[in-house]
Coordinates of N, CA and C in Angstrom, one line a residue:
X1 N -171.8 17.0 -123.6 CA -170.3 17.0 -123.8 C -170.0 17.6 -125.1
X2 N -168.8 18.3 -125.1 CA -168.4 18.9 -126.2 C -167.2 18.5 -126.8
X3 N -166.5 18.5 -127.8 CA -165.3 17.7 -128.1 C -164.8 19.2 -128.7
X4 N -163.7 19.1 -128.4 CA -162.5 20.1 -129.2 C -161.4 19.0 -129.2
X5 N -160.4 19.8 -130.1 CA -158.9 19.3 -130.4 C -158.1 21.0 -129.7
X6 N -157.2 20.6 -129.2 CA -156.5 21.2 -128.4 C -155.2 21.3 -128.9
X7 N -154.1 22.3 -129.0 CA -152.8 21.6 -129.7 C -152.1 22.3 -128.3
X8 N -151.1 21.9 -128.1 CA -150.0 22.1 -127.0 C -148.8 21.8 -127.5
X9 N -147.7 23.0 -127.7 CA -146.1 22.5 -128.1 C -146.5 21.5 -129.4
X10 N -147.4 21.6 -130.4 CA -147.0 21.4 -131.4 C -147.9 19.9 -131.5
X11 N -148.1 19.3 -130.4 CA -148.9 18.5 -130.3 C -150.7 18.8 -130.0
X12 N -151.4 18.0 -131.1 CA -152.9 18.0 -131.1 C -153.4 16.6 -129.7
X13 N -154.4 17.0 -129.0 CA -155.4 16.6 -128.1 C -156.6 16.6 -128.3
X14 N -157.5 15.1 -128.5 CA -158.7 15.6 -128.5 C -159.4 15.5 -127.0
X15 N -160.1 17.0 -126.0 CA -160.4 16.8 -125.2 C -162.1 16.8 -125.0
X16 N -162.5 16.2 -124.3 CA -164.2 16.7 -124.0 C -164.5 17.6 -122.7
X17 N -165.2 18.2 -122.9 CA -165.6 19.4 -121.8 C -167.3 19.0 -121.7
X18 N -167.0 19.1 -120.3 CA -168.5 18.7 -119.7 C -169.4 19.9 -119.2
X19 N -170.7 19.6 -119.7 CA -171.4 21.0 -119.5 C -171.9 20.7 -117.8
X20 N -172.1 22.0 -117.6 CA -172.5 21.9 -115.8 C -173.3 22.4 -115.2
X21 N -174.5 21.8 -114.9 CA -175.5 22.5 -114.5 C -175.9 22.7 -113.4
X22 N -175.8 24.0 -112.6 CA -176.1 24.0 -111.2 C -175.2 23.6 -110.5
X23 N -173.8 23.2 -110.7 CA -172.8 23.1 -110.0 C -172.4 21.2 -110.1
X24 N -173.7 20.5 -110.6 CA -173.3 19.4 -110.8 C -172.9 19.0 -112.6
X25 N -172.4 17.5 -112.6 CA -172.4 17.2 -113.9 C -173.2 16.4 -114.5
X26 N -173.3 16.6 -116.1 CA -174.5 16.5 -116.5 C -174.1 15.2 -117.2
X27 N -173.0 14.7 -117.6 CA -172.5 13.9 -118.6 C -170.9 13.9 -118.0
X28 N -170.0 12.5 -118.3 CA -169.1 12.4 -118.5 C -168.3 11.3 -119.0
X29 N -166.9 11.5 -119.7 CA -166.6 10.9 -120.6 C -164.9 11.0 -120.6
X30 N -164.4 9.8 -120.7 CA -163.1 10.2 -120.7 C -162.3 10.8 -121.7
X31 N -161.0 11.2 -121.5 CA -160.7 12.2 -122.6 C -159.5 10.9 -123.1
X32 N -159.5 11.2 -124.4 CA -158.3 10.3 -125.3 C -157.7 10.9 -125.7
X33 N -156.2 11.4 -125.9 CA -155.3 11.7 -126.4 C -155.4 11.0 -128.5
X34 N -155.3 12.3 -128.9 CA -155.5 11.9 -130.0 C -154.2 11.8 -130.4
X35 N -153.7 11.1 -132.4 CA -152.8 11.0 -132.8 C -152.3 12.6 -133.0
X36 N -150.8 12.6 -133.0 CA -150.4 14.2 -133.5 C -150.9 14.7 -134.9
X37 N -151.0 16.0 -135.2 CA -151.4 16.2 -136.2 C -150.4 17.3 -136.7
X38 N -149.5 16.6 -137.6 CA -148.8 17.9 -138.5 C -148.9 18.5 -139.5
X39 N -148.3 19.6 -140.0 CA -149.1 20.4 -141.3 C -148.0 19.3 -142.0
X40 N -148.7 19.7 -143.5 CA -148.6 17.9 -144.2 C -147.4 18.5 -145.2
X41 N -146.3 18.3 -145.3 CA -145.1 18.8 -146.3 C -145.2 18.3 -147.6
X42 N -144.5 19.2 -148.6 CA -145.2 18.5 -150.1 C -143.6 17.3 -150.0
X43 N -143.9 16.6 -151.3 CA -142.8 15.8 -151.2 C -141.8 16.0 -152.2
X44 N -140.8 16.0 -151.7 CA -139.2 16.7 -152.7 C -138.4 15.6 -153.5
X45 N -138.0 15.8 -154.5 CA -137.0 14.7 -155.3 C -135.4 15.1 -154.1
X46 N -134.9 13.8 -154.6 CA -133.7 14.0 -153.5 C -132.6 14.5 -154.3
X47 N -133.0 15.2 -156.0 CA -131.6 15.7 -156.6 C -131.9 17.0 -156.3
X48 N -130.3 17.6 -156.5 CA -130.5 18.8 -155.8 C -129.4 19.2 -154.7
X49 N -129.4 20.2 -154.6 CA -128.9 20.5 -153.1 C -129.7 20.5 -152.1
X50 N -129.4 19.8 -151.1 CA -130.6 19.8 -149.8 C -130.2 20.7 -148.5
X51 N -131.0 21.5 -148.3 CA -131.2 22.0 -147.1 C -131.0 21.8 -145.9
X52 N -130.4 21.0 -145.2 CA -131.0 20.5 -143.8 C -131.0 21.4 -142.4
X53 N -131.8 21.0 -142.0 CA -132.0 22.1 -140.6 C -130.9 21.8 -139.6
X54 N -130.5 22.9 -139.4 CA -129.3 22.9 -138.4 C -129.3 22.7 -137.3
X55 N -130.7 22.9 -136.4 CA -131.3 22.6 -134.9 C -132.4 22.3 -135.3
X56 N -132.9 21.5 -134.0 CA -134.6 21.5 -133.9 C -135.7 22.4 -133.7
X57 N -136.3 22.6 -134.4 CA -137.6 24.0 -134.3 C -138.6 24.0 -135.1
X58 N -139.2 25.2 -135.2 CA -140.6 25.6 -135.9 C -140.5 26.3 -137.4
X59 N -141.0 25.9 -138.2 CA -140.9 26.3 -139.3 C -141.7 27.5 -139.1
X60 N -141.3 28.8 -138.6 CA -142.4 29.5 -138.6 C -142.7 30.3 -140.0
X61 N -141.9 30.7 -140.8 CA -142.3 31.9 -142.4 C -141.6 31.0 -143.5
X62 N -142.5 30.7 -144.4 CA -141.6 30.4 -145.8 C -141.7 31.7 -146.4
X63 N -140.4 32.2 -146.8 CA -140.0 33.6 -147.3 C -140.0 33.3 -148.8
X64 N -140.4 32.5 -149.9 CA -140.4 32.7 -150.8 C -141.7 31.8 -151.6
X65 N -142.6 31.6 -152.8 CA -143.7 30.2 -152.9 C -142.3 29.2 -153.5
X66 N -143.0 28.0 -153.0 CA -142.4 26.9 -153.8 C -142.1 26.6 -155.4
X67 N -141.3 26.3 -155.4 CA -141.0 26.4 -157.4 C -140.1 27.7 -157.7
X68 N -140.2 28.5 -156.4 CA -139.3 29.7 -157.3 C -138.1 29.9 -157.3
X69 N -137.6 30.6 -158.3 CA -136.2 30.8 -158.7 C -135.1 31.7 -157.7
X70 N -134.4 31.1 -156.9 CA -134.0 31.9 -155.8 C -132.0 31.9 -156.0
X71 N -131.8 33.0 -155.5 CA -130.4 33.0 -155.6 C -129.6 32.6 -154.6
X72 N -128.1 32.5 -154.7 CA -127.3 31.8 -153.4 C -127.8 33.3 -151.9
X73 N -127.7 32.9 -150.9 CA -127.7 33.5 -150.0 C -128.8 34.3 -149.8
X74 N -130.2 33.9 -150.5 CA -131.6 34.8 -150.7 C -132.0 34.0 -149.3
X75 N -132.7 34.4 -148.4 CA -133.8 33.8 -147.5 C -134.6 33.1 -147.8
X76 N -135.0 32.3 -147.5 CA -136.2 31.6 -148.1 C -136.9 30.8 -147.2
X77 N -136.3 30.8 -145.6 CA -137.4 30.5 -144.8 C -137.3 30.7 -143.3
X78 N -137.9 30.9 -142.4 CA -137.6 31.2 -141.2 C -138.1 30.2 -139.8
X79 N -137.0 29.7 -139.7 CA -136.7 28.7 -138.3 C -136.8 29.3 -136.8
X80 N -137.9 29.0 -136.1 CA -137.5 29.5 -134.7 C -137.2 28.3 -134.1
X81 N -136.1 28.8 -133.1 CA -135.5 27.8 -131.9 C -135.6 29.0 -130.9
X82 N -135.6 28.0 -129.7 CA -135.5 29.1 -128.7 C -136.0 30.3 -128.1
X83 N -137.1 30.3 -128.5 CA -137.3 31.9 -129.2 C -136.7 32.8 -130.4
X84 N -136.0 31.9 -130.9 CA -134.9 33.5 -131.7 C -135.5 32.7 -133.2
X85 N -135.7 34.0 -134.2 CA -135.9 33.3 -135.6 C -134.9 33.1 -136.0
X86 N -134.9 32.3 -136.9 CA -133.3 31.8 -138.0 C -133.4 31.9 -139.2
X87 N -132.8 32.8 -140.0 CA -133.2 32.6 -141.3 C -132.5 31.8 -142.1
X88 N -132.6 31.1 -143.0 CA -132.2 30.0 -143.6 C -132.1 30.5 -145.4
X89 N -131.1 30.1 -146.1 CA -131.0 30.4 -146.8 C -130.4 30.0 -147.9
X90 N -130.6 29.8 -149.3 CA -130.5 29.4 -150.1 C -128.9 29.3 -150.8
X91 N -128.2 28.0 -150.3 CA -127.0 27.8 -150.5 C -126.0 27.6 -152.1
X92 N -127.2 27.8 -152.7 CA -126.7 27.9 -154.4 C -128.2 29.0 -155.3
X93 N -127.8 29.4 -156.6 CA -128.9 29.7 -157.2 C -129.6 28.4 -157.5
X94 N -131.1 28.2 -157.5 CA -131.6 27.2 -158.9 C -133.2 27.7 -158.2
X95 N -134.1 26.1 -158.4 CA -135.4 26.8 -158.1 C -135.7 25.5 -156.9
X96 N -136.3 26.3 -155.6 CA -136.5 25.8 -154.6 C -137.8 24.9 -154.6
X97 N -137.5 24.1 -153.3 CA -138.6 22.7 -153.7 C -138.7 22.5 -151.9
X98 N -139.9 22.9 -151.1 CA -139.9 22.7 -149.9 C -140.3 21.1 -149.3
X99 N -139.8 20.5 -148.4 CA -140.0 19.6 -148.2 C -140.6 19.8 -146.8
X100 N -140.4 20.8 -145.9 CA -141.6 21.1 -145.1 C -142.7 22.3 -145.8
X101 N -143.5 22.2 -144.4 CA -144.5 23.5 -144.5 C -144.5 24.3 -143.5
X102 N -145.1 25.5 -143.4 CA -145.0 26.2 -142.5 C -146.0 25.8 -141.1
X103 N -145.3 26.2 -139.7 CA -145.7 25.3 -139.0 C -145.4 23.8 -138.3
X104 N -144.5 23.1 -139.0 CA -143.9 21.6 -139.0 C -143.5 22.1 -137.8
X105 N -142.8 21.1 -137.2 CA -141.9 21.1 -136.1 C -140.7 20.3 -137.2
X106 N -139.4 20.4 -136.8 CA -138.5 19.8 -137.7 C -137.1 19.8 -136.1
X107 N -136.6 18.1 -136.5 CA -135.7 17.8 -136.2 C -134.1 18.8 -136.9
X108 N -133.3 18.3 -135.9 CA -131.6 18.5 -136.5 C -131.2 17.6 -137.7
X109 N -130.7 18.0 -138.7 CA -130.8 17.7 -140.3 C -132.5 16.7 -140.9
X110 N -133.4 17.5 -140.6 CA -134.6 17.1 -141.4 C -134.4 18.0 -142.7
X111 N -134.3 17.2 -143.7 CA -134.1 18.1 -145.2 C -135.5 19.2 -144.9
X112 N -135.4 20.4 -145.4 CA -136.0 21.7 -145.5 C -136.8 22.0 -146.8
X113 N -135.6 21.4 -147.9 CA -135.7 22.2 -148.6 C -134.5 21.5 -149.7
X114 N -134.7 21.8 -151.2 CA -133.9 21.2 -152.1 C -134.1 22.3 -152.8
X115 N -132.6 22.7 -153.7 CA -132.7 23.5 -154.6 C -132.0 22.8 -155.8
X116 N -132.6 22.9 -156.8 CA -132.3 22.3 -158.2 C -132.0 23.1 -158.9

């Protein structure tokens, strides 16, 4: 028996795969659904202007690193919904502070992002 973690829609599985010999099985074992596993967000002070995400989706590109100095209307990270990317963008100058990571899945108004 072999173990993998499997992820599906954002959710991780841990499954076992049975080896097969000769058309029979050699071993088996049930499979357990593991806990989800998300990429881990750093954590943001709440002064600031906050971000919030406008729909539910994927954080797929942070368009700029964290800490930096970004202007009103600069990009700074990219949301897919639906298929379609969204770019998201920095509603005042100061210096950005991400509260996700790339990869997250994020609810409708999950803070994004703080600019101070």
């Amino acid at each position: 028996m072999r173990n993998f973690v499997v992820t599906i829609d954002g959710k991780s599985y841990s499954v076992g795969v049975e080896e097969v010999e000769n058309g029979s099985v050699v071993e088996s074992v049930p499979v357990q659904a593991a806990a989800p596993v998300a990429p881990k967000a750093p954590k943001i002070s709440a002064e600031g202007e906050k971000i919030l995400s406008p729909f539910p989706g994927l954080i797929k590109n942070l368009l700029v690193a964290d800490g930096s100095a970004v202007k009103k209307d600069q990009p700074i990270m990219v949301l897919e919904a639906m298929k379609m990317d969204n770019e998201i963008t920095a509603p005042c100058d100061g210096k950005v502070t991400f509260g996700v990571a790339k990869g997250a899945n994020v609810e409708t108004n999950a803070v994004l992002a703080v600019i101070s």
